[in-house]
Short mmCIF file of C-alpha atoms (C1' of nucleotides) in Angstrom, two decimals:
data_model
loop_
_atom_site.label_atom_id
_atom_site.label_comp_id
_atom_site.label_asym_id
_atom_site.label_seq_id
_atom_site.Cartn_x
_atom_site.Cartn_y
_atom_site.Cartn_z
CA UNK A 1 -16.94 19.54 6.60
CA UNK A 2 -15.10 16.68 8.72
CA UNK A 3 -16.21 14.40 11.06
CA UNK A 4 -14.23 16.04 13.85
CA UNK A 5 -16.37 19.12 13.71
CA UNK A 6 -19.71 17.56 12.61
CA UNK A 7 -21.33 18.40 16.06
CA UNK A 8 -21.56 21.92 14.96
CA UNK A 9 -23.98 21.06 12.35
CA UNK A 10 -26.66 19.29 14.54
CA UNK A 11 -29.92 19.59 12.39
CA UNK A 12 -28.12 20.40 9.09
CA UNK A 13 -27.94 18.85 5.87
CA UNK A 14 -24.17 17.94 5.43
CA UNK A 15 -21.95 16.18 2.46
CA UNK A 16 -19.00 14.37 3.87
CA UNK A 17 -16.13 12.39 2.35
CA UNK A 18 -14.88 9.34 4.20
CA UNK A 19 -14.01 5.47 4.22
CA UNK A 20 -16.33 2.90 5.31
CA UNK A 21 -14.67 1.61 8.59
CA UNK A 22 -17.57 -0.72 9.53
CA UNK A 23 -21.34 -1.69 8.68
CA UNK A 24 -24.01 -3.57 9.98
CA UNK A 25 -27.55 -4.50 8.90
CA UNK A 26 -30.74 -5.26 10.48
CA UNK A 27 -33.41 -5.96 7.79
CA UNK A 28 -35.04 -2.48 6.83
CA UNK A 29 -31.89 -0.28 8.61
CA UNK A 30 -28.47 -0.24 7.89
CA UNK A 31 -25.59 1.37 9.56
CA UNK A 32 -22.13 2.44 8.23
CA UNK A 33 -19.31 3.61 10.58
CA UNK A 34 -17.88 6.42 8.24
CA UNK A 35 -14.22 7.41 9.06
CA UNK A 36 -12.36 10.35 7.49
CA UNK A 37 -9.39 10.82 9.74
CA UNK A 38 -10.77 13.44 12.13
CA UNK A 39 -13.15 10.93 13.73
CA UNK A 40 -15.76 8.02 12.85
CA UNK A 41 -19.46 8.75 13.04
CA UNK A 42 -22.59 6.33 12.57
CA UNK A 43 -24.43 6.96 9.29
CA UNK A 44 -27.89 5.40 9.43
CA UNK A 45 -29.39 4.16 6.22
CA UNK A 46 -33.24 3.35 6.14
CA UNK A 47 -35.18 2.12 3.28
CA UNK A 48 -37.95 4.87 3.40
CA UNK A 49 -35.26 7.65 2.97
CA UNK A 50 -32.97 6.40 0.13
CA UNK A 51 -33.36 4.69 -3.03
CA UNK A 52 -33.41 0.79 -3.12
CA UNK A 53 -29.81 0.91 -5.09
CA UNK A 54 -28.52 2.75 -2.16
CA UNK A 55 -30.14 0.62 0.49
CA UNK A 56 -28.65 -2.30 -1.14
CA UNK A 57 -25.11 -0.51 -1.34
CA UNK A 58 -25.22 -0.12 2.44
CA UNK A 59 -25.58 -3.88 2.83
CA UNK A 60 -22.63 -4.69 0.60
CA UNK A 61 -20.30 -2.23 0.19
CA UNK A 62 -16.75 -3.54 1.06
CA UNK A 63 -14.80 -2.13 4.18
CA UNK A 64 -12.88 0.74 3.54
CA UNK A 65 -14.27 1.67 0.33
CA UNK A 66 -14.30 5.56 -0.17
CA UNK A 67 -17.58 7.11 -0.40
CA UNK A 68 -19.58 10.70 -0.33
CA UNK A 69 -22.22 10.75 1.74
CA UNK A 70 -25.13 13.29 1.87
CA UNK A 71 -27.56 13.36 4.72
CA UNK A 72 -28.71 15.10 7.91
CA UNK A 73 -26.83 15.39 11.33
CA UNK A 74 -29.47 14.23 14.03
CA UNK A 75 -29.37 13.48 17.79
CA UNK A 76 -29.98 10.24 18.70
CA UNK A 77 -28.97 8.70 22.14
CA UNK A 78 -28.62 5.24 20.40
CA UNK A 79 -25.60 6.48 18.66
CA UNK A 80 -22.26 6.50 20.85
CA UNK A 81 -21.62 9.86 20.02
CA UNK A 82 -25.11 10.97 20.80
CA UNK A 83 -25.97 12.29 17.04
CA UNK A 84 -25.46 10.46 13.57
CA UNK A 85 -26.20 11.05 10.22
CA UNK A 86 -29.45 10.16 8.51
CA UNK A 87 -28.56 9.21 4.98
CA UNK A 88 -30.07 10.57 1.79
CA UNK A 89 -27.47 9.33 -0.39
CA UNK A 90 -24.21 7.60 -0.82
CA UNK A 91 -21.72 7.86 -4.00
CA UNK A 92 -19.19 5.42 -4.27
CA UNK A 93 -15.63 6.93 -4.93
CA UNK A 94 -13.85 3.82 -5.26
CA UNK A 95 -15.05 0.29 -4.30
CA UNK A 96 -12.37 -1.66 -2.19
CA UNK A 97 -11.21 -5.01 -2.69
CA UNK A 98 -11.76 -7.41 0.25
CA UNK A 99 -10.07 -5.51 3.04
CA UNK A 100 -7.12 -7.56 4.84
CA UNK A 101 -7.50 -6.22 8.25
CA UNK A 102 -10.65 -7.16 10.27
CA UNK A 103 -11.82 -6.16 13.39
CA UNK A 104 -10.32 -9.25 15.04
CA UNK A 105 -7.00 -9.77 16.28
CA UNK A 106 -4.03 -9.91 13.97
CA UNK A 107 -0.47 -10.93 14.72
CA UNK A 108 2.37 -8.23 14.84
CA UNK A 109 3.96 -9.73 11.58
CA UNK A 110 0.65 -9.50 9.63
CA UNK A 111 -0.05 -6.02 11.10
CA UNK A 112 3.57 -5.02 10.10
CA UNK A 113 3.25 -6.40 6.73
CA UNK A 114 0.08 -4.15 6.32
CA UNK A 115 1.63 -1.05 8.02
CA UNK A 116 0.15 1.20 5.31
CA UNK A 117 -3.23 -0.23 5.86
CA UNK A 118 -2.84 -0.55 9.83
CA UNK A 119 -2.38 3.01 10.11
CA UNK A 120 -5.96 3.53 9.33
CA UNK A 121 -6.96 1.91 12.67
CA UNK A 122 -8.40 3.99 15.59
CA UNK A 123 -5.33 3.09 17.74
CA UNK A 124 -2.66 3.75 14.92
CA UNK A 125 -4.32 7.18 14.19
CA UNK A 126 -4.55 8.12 17.76
CA UNK A 127 -0.71 7.40 18.22
CA UNK A 128 0.26 9.50 14.79
CA UNK A 129 -2.16 12.49 16.30
CA UNK A 130 -0.20 12.46 19.70
CA UNK A 131 3.07 12.24 17.86
CA UNK A 132 2.27 15.14 15.88
CA UNK A 133 1.46 17.06 19.17
CA UNK A 134 4.53 15.78 20.81
CA UNK A 135 6.94 17.05 18.27
CA UNK A 136 5.21 20.56 17.72
CA UNK A 137 5.23 20.85 21.53
CA UNK A 138 8.82 20.27 21.57
CA UNK A 139 9.91 22.35 18.73
CA UNK A 140 7.72 25.11 20.36
CA UNK A 141 9.35 24.83 23.71
CA UNK A 142 12.69 25.81 22.19
CA UNK A 143 11.30 28.04 19.68
CA UNK A 144 9.66 30.21 22.58
CA UNK A 145 13.19 30.32 24.55
CA UNK A 146 14.87 31.70 21.56
CA UNK A 147 16.56 28.62 20.15
CA UNK A 148 17.20 28.68 16.41
CA UNK A 149 16.30 25.41 14.57
CA UNK A 150 18.85 24.15 12.10
CA UNK A 151 19.32 20.96 10.38
CA UNK A 152 22.55 18.56 10.49
CA UNK A 153 23.49 16.47 7.43
CA UNK A 154 22.04 13.02 7.13
CA UNK A 155 25.11 12.01 5.06
CA UNK A 156 28.33 12.19 7.05
CA UNK A 157 31.85 11.28 6.08
CA UNK A 158 32.98 8.97 8.90
CA UNK A 159 31.81 7.34 11.88
CA UNK A 160 32.25 9.63 14.65
CA UNK A 161 31.65 8.15 17.98
CA UNK A 162 32.96 5.12 16.87
CA UNK A 163 30.93 2.94 19.21
CA UNK A 164 27.77 2.23 17.32
CA UNK A 165 27.46 0.48 13.86
CA UNK A 166 26.50 2.94 10.94
CA UNK A 167 24.76 2.35 7.88
CA UNK A 168 27.28 2.89 4.93
CA UNK A 169 26.09 4.17 1.67
CA UNK A 170 27.47 4.79 -1.74
CA UNK A 171 28.69 8.44 -2.28
CA UNK A 172 29.77 8.63 -5.85
CA UNK A 173 33.29 7.26 -5.93
CA UNK A 174 33.38 7.03 -2.02
CA UNK A 175 31.63 5.60 0.96
CA UNK A 176 29.66 7.68 3.42
CA UNK A 177 27.45 6.97 6.39
CA UNK A 178 24.02 7.70 7.33
CA UNK A 179 24.35 10.10 10.67
CA UNK A 180 24.09 8.70 14.07
CA UNK A 181 23.61 12.04 15.66
CA UNK A 182 23.47 15.59 14.86
CA UNK A 183 25.29 16.85 17.77
CA UNK A 184 28.65 17.35 16.47
CA UNK A 185 27.20 19.53 13.80
CA UNK A 186 24.58 21.00 16.56
CA UNK A 187 27.66 22.06 18.40
CA UNK A 188 29.46 24.10 15.46
CA UNK A 189 25.83 25.80 14.67
CA UNK A 190 25.63 26.68 18.68
CA UNK A 191 29.08 28.58 18.43
CA UNK A 192 27.54 30.48 15.44
CA UNK A 193 24.01 31.02 17.10
CA UNK A 194 24.30 30.60 20.89
CA UNK A 195 21.35 28.36 21.41
CA UNK A 196 19.95 26.04 18.71
CA UNK A 197 18.35 22.64 18.08
CA UNK A 198 18.61 19.87 15.76
CA UNK A 199 15.34 18.00 14.67
CA UNK A 200 15.99 15.26 12.55
CA UNK A 201 16.46 11.37 11.76
CA UNK A 202 19.05 9.18 13.23
CA UNK A 203 20.42 5.95 11.95
CA UNK A 204 21.76 2.89 13.75
CA UNK A 205 22.92 -0.24 12.29
CA UNK A 206 22.88 -2.22 15.44
CA UNK A 207 21.32 -5.46 15.30
CA UNK A 208 18.97 -4.40 18.25
CA UNK A 209 15.73 -6.43 18.67
CA UNK A 210 13.93 -4.96 21.41
CA UNK A 211 10.85 -2.96 22.06
CA UNK A 212 12.91 0.05 22.57
CA UNK A 213 15.05 0.04 19.20
CA UNK A 214 14.37 1.12 15.80
CA UNK A 215 17.31 1.46 13.14
CA UNK A 216 15.64 4.80 12.02
CA UNK A 217 14.42 7.04 14.48
CA UNK A 218 14.11 10.84 15.32
CA UNK A 219 15.76 12.91 17.95
CA UNK A 220 15.36 16.56 19.04
CA UNK A 221 19.04 17.74 19.91
CA UNK A 222 19.54 21.22 21.66
CA UNK A 223 22.90 22.47 22.05
CA UNK A 224 23.59 25.62 24.22
CA UNK A 225 26.62 27.69 24.04
CA UNK A 226 28.03 28.92 27.65
CA UNK A 227 25.81 26.45 29.57
CA UNK A 228 26.90 23.74 31.97
CA UNK A 229 25.41 20.51 32.87
CA UNK A 230 22.79 21.81 35.65
CA UNK A 231 21.36 24.33 33.27
CA UNK A 232 21.13 21.56 30.56
CA UNK A 233 19.50 19.30 33.01
CA UNK A 234 16.73 21.77 33.99
CA UNK A 235 16.22 22.36 30.34
CA UNK A 236 15.52 18.71 29.72
CA UNK A 237 13.17 18.68 32.79
CA UNK A 238 11.50 21.69 31.24
CA UNK A 239 11.24 19.99 27.85
CA UNK A 240 9.66 16.84 29.25
CA UNK A 241 7.14 18.79 31.55
CA UNK A 242 6.03 20.86 28.32
CA UNK A 243 5.35 17.80 26.00
CA UNK A 244 3.47 15.80 28.85
CA UNK A 245 1.46 18.92 29.68
CA UNK A 246 0.50 19.47 26.07
CA UNK A 247 0.00 15.89 25.19
CA UNK A 248 -2.39 15.98 28.18
CA UNK A 249 -4.34 18.84 27.43
CA UNK A 250 -4.49 18.50 23.72
CA UNK A 251 -4.88 14.47 23.29
CA UNK A 252 -7.34 13.35 25.76
CA UNK A 253 -9.34 11.66 23.50
CA UNK A 254 -6.42 9.87 22.13
CA UNK A 255 -5.02 8.85 25.27
CA UNK A 256 -8.38 7.40 26.15
CA UNK A 257 -8.55 5.37 22.85
CA UNK A 258 -5.34 3.98 23.95
CA UNK A 259 -6.17 3.48 27.38
CA UNK A 260 -3.56 5.25 28.74
CA UNK A 261 -3.48 5.92 32.56
CA UNK A 262 -3.17 9.52 32.57
CA UNK A 263 -2.68 9.56 36.39
CA UNK A 264 0.59 8.51 35.91
CA UNK A 265 1.33 11.50 33.33
CA UNK A 266 -0.16 14.03 35.91
CA UNK A 267 2.38 13.25 38.14
CA UNK A 268 5.20 14.31 35.58
CA UNK A 269 5.89 17.73 37.18
CA UNK A 270 9.39 19.47 38.09
CA UNK A 271 11.29 18.80 39.95
CA UNK A 272 12.38 15.32 38.60
CA UNK A 273 14.87 13.42 41.19
CA UNK A 274 18.64 13.70 40.19
CA UNK A 275 21.09 10.97 41.20
CA UNK A 276 24.66 10.55 40.38
CA UNK A 277 25.58 7.37 38.72
CA UNK A 278 27.44 6.64 41.99
CA UNK A 279 24.41 6.85 43.89
CA UNK A 280 22.34 5.02 41.42
CA UNK A 281 24.75 2.21 41.96
CA UNK A 282 24.06 2.21 45.63
CA UNK A 283 20.36 2.17 45.11
CA UNK A 284 20.65 -0.64 42.86
CA UNK A 285 22.70 -2.85 45.08
CA UNK A 286 20.23 -2.06 48.12
CA UNK A 287 17.49 -3.53 45.71
CA UNK A 288 19.57 -6.58 45.53
CA UNK A 289 20.97 -5.83 42.00
CA UNK A 290 24.30 -7.46 41.04
CA UNK A 291 26.19 -4.50 39.72
CA UNK A 292 29.71 -3.23 40.46
CA UNK A 293 30.79 0.46 40.07
CA UNK A 294 32.07 1.10 36.48
CA UNK A 295 29.65 -0.95 34.76
CA UNK A 296 26.99 0.43 32.69
CA UNK A 297 23.57 0.22 33.41
CA UNK A 298 21.62 -2.31 31.23
CA UNK A 299 18.03 -2.56 30.73
CA UNK A 300 17.30 -4.64 33.95
CA UNK A 301 19.16 -1.86 35.88
CA UNK A 302 17.34 1.08 34.29
CA UNK A 303 14.13 -0.61 35.00
CA UNK A 304 15.11 -1.40 38.72
CA UNK A 305 16.22 2.22 39.10
CA UNK A 306 13.22 3.88 37.52
CA UNK A 307 10.84 1.64 39.85
CA UNK A 308 12.18 3.57 42.66
CA UNK A 309 10.69 6.83 41.49
CA UNK A 310 7.11 7.71 40.17
CA UNK A 311 8.56 10.30 37.80
CA UNK A 312 11.59 10.16 35.25
CA UNK A 313 14.79 10.26 37.04
CA UNK A 314 18.13 12.05 35.92
CA UNK A 315 21.13 10.04 36.09
CA UNK A 316 24.47 12.28 36.10
CA UNK A 317 28.34 12.00 36.34
CA UNK A 318 28.98 8.44 34.79
CA UNK A 319 32.27 7.13 34.73
CA UNK A 320 34.02 8.70 31.79
CA UNK A 321 35.20 5.41 30.31
CA UNK A 322 31.73 4.40 29.42
CA UNK A 323 30.85 7.37 27.72
CA UNK A 324 31.62 8.95 24.50
CA UNK A 325 34.76 11.03 23.65
CA UNK A 326 33.35 14.61 23.73
CA UNK A 327 32.14 14.35 27.36
CA UNK A 328 33.55 16.90 29.59
CA UNK A 329 35.46 15.24 32.83
CA UNK A 330 34.09 16.32 36.09
CA UNK A 331 36.78 18.86 37.50
CA UNK A 332 36.22 17.53 40.92
CA UNK A 333 36.63 13.75 39.99
CA UNK A 334 38.47 12.93 36.89
CA UNK A 335 37.00 9.33 36.61
CA UNK A 336 33.70 11.04 36.16
CA UNK A 337 32.16 12.53 32.94
CA UNK A 338 29.56 15.63 33.12
CA UNK A 339 27.07 13.17 31.51
CA UNK A 340 23.44 12.95 32.15
CA UNK A 341 20.60 10.44 31.17
CA UNK A 342 16.84 10.83 31.71
CA UNK A 343 15.08 7.45 32.42
CA UNK A 344 11.48 7.24 31.83
CA UNK A 345 9.18 5.79 34.40
CA UNK A 346 7.43 2.27 33.78
CA UNK A 347 10.25 0.46 32.42
CA UNK A 348 10.66 2.53 28.92
CA UNK A 349 14.32 3.19 29.47
CA UNK A 350 16.58 6.04 28.53
CA UNK A 351 14.50 8.76 26.53
CA UNK A 352 17.23 11.36 27.04
CA UNK A 353 20.94 11.28 26.91
CA UNK A 354 23.55 14.28 26.91
CA UNK A 355 25.90 16.35 28.83
CA UNK A 356 28.61 18.97 29.16
CA UNK A 357 30.91 18.75 26.22
CA UNK A 358 34.93 19.02 26.32
CA UNK A 359 35.71 22.32 25.44
CA UNK A 360 39.73 22.01 25.94
CA UNK A 361 41.34 21.18 22.61
CA UNK A 362 44.22 19.37 24.29
CA UNK A 363 41.58 17.10 26.34
CA UNK A 364 39.80 16.45 23.35
CA UNK A 365 42.85 15.53 21.26
CA UNK A 366 44.03 12.91 23.90
CA UNK A 367 40.49 11.63 24.34
CA UNK A 368 40.21 10.96 20.44
CA UNK A 369 43.63 9.35 20.45
CA UNK A 370 42.60 7.11 23.51
CA UNK A 371 39.43 6.04 21.76
CA UNK A 372 41.25 5.29 18.71
CA UNK A 373 39.50 7.46 16.26
CA UNK A 374 40.67 8.94 13.06
CA UNK A 375 41.47 12.49 13.90
CA UNK A 376 41.63 14.04 10.35
CA UNK A 377 37.82 13.91 9.75
CA UNK A 378 37.28 15.51 13.33
CA UNK A 379 39.73 18.62 12.59
CA UNK A 380 36.54 20.59 11.89
CA UNK A 381 35.24 19.57 15.05
CA UNK A 382 38.32 20.56 16.82
CA UNK A 383 38.34 23.96 15.14
CA UNK A 384 35.30 24.64 17.31
CA UNK A 385 37.97 24.37 20.23
CA UNK A 386 40.77 26.35 18.46
CA UNK A 387 38.62 29.47 17.63
CA UNK A 388 36.75 30.87 20.75
CA UNK A 389 35.95 27.71 22.38
CA UNK A 390 33.43 28.00 25.26
CA UNK A 391 31.85 25.84 27.93
CA UNK A 392 28.70 24.08 26.21
CA UNK A 393 26.05 21.39 26.66
CA UNK A 394 23.40 19.65 25.05
CA UNK A 395 21.32 16.60 24.92
CA UNK A 396 19.25 14.52 22.43
CA UNK A 397 15.82 13.35 23.27
CA UNK A 398 14.44 10.16 21.39
CA UNK A 399 11.08 10.86 19.95
CA UNK A 400 10.12 7.39 19.71
CA UNK A 401 10.97 6.36 23.15
CA UNK A 402 9.25 9.43 24.62
CA UNK A 403 5.98 8.87 22.70
CA UNK A 404 6.09 5.05 23.64
CA UNK A 405 6.34 6.23 27.39
CA UNK A 406 3.72 8.96 27.31
CA UNK A 407 1.32 6.96 25.29
CA UNK A 408 1.90 3.65 27.35
CA UNK A 409 2.44 1.59 24.59
CA UNK A 410 4.65 -1.34 24.62
CA UNK A 411 6.69 -1.31 21.38
CA UNK A 412 8.30 1.81 19.85
CA UNK A 413 7.58 0.41 16.31
CA UNK A 414 4.02 1.76 16.77
CA UNK A 415 5.12 5.38 17.29
CA UNK A 416 6.32 6.29 13.79
CA UNK A 417 4.33 5.86 10.65
CA UNK A 418 6.80 3.32 9.00
CA UNK A 419 9.23 1.82 11.39
CA UNK A 420 12.66 0.60 10.23
CA UNK A 421 13.69 -2.49 12.20
CA UNK A 422 16.17 -5.03 11.88
CA UNK A 423 14.97 -7.29 9.14
CA UNK A 424 12.12 -4.85 8.31
CA UNK A 425 12.49 -2.35 5.38
CA UNK A 426 9.05 -2.25 4.13
CA UNK A 427 6.38 -1.19 3.56
"C1'" U B 1 26.43 -11.75 17.13
"C1'" C B 2 24.02 -14.86 21.29
"C1'" C B 3 19.75 -16.87 24.00
"C1'" C B 4 14.50 -18.40 23.92
"C1'" C B 5 9.65 -19.09 21.18
"C1'" G B 6 6.91 -19.84 17.05
"C1'" A B 7 5.42 -21.11 11.72
"C1'" U B 8 -1.81 -25.41 10.08
"C1'" A B 9 -7.65 -21.74 5.58
"C1'" G B 10 -7.39 -14.61 3.55
"C1'" C B 11 -6.64 -13.38 9.39
"C1'" U B 12 -6.56 -15.61 14.80
"C1'" C B 13 -5.92 -20.09 16.71
"C1'" A B 14 -7.19 -25.67 17.65
"C1'" A B 15 -6.25 -30.82 16.57
"C1'" U B 16 -5.38 -35.43 23.49
"C1'" C B 17 -0.50 -40.88 23.03
"C1'" G B 18 2.41 -40.60 16.12
"C1'" G B 19 -4.14 -42.66 13.58
"C1'" C B 20 -10.39 -39.07 9.42
"C1'" A B 21 -7.81 -31.28 8.87
"C1'" G B 22 -11.30 -28.27 12.71
"C1'" A B 23 -13.62 -23.48 14.85
"C1'" G B 24 -14.34 -18.12 15.21
"C1'" C B 25 -13.64 -14.14 12.08
"C1'" G B 26 -13.31 -12.28 6.88
"C1'" A B 27 -15.62 -13.69 1.87
"C1'" G B 28 -20.60 -15.36 -0.64
"C1'" U B 29 -26.00 -16.52 -0.14
"C1'" G B 30 -30.79 -15.95 2.74
"C1'" G B 31 -33.01 -13.59 7.10
"C1'" C B 32 -34.05 -9.52 10.81
"C1'" U B 33 -36.75 -1.68 11.45
"C1'" G B 34 -31.70 0.67 16.30
"C1'" U B 35 -26.73 -2.14 15.23
"C1'" U B 36 -22.47 -1.00 18.71
"C1'" A B 37 -16.07 -6.02 17.20
"C1'" A B 38 -24.35 -6.95 15.84
"C1'" C B 39 -26.80 -11.32 15.60
"C1'" C B 40 -29.14 -16.22 13.28
"C1'" A B 41 -28.97 -19.79 9.28
"C1'" U B 42 -26.11 -21.67 5.35
"C1'" U B 43 -21.94 -22.09 1.18
"C1'" A B 44 -16.86 -22.33 -0.11
"C1'" G B 45 -12.29 -22.02 1.47
"C1'" G B 46 -5.86 -26.59 2.92
"C1'" U B 47 0.73 -29.02 -0.90
"C1'" U B 48 0.20 -27.98 7.71
"C1'" G B 49 6.98 -22.57 5.84
"C1'" U B 50 11.11 -25.26 2.70
"C1'" A B 51 14.27 -29.82 2.23
"C1'" G B 52 15.29 -34.15 3.97
"C1'" G B 53 14.55 -38.47 7.64
"C1'" U B 54 12.13 -42.16 11.17
"C1'" U B 55 7.84 -44.86 10.97
"C1'" C B 56 2.55 -49.46 8.34
"C1'" G B 57 1.24 -44.38 9.15
"C1'" A B 58 3.90 -37.28 10.67
"C1'" G B 59 0.40 -31.08 11.56
"C1'" U B 60 2.57 -33.93 15.65
"C1'" C B 61 9.32 -37.13 16.33
"C1'" C B 62 14.57 -35.96 14.18
"C1'" U B 63 18.03 -32.82 11.20
"C1'" A B 64 19.25 -28.63 8.19
"C1'" C B 65 17.54 -24.14 6.12
"C1'" U B 66 14.17 -19.77 5.53
"C1'" C B 67 10.83 -16.36 7.70
"C1'" G B 68 8.88 -14.29 11.73
"C1'" G B 69 8.16 -12.85 17.29
"C1'" G B 70 10.59 -12.13 22.36
"C1'" G B 71 14.92 -10.89 24.91
"C1'" A B 72 20.43 -9.75 25.91
"C1'" G B 73 24.48 -6.59 24.43
"C1'" C B 74 24.62 -1.39 22.36
"C1'" C B 75 22.02 2.90 22.60
"C1'" A B 76 17.60 7.51 22.32
#
RNA sequence: UCCCCGAUAGCUCAAUCGGCAGAGCGAGUGGCUGUUAACCAUUAGGUUGUAGGUUCGAGUCCUACUCGGGGAGCCA
């Protein structure tokens, strides 16, 4: 028996476990809002229905104490759900100490220090439920298309992309690094299995302090042998449509709790606009943004660009100089990389990054040298080009950024149960 | 790494020109037979982040540090 399905038991005697989320008293009648993770229901404690001890208890039991309630489910228009529990008995499982989080406002620092308790709030439980639906939906999307799920290692021998700072850890008598992407391993798996996806954590030691950055976050990264850039873009579009659709269908109560304007999500249907980097620069210039061809798009530019559209926008064909070494060059313009980013609406920034991979051994070797990367640790990656290299493409979607956008919350730190941020490693 | 802002009761915040340390919530007590962040009354609760400095006098001004928040770069 859970609060979530208690409406199936109207008129019945029930027994239920939960925590005291709130209570109020009014002379000879007392109310307890009982929470069990599936929902919240009002328990009504009347003096003529319970023992004096239970009646007293209902007025003083500390918030978040755990209890076992027996009673009867009754219709009552005065309850916000339309029904409530008329209590026969309350057993205290564990009386809570004074609970630090009240119903009034708290600051971010205080809430983050109490993240393990903050998770119990209606807002945070709504976010975690939507996250659960989103990750299940994304995996189902790939599973149903015949992709094979594989896991990439967390501990890696070197900094491969070279651009981002990695977390260094001791690995017996040498150093190792926490992975910044499963992609290179995903490429190896795609050469074995055709279409694969990696779902796992990612670590970036960049000292970023913004609402879009965590030091530990989760990505889902598909990689497809024999696919090229346009097909990868179509796949990314299908993925976003699928997760938005599933969240809209399965999480309407949670979106309401978060006060998300779902009319903006209902617009999210294929096709999404596709612009090249060069076209994006033109759009930005027309909007009066001071930017020249060749510069990377910063946060302000991404926001300005996404404001021009009512749904996510793909930006493709970036200058290869500002993209990673493994990006394939555009055969019709060697200055360009066959890269794609997906910018979310409403200023949430880049939620997908990817592209077509360089399959030529010679080109890749040149690129590694030009980027000043150590070649020896990448030899296994070059082997993928030595033994039956094929065109292939893939991308990574950041779970937290996608979730922040879909739920409309301001900061990615609330999209994961225990966020890891610059200067915040606990709880 | 850089720029901006902040730190006062358990929490959220106030304190006018540098002049008695305040309120709401939470906690305790009392009241109320339908409350919806209940309400009413009442009690307790303070080394004003740390270390110096200016001053008759510092929560308030100055310096340094610590911690936190927002943003940039980088990225998902």
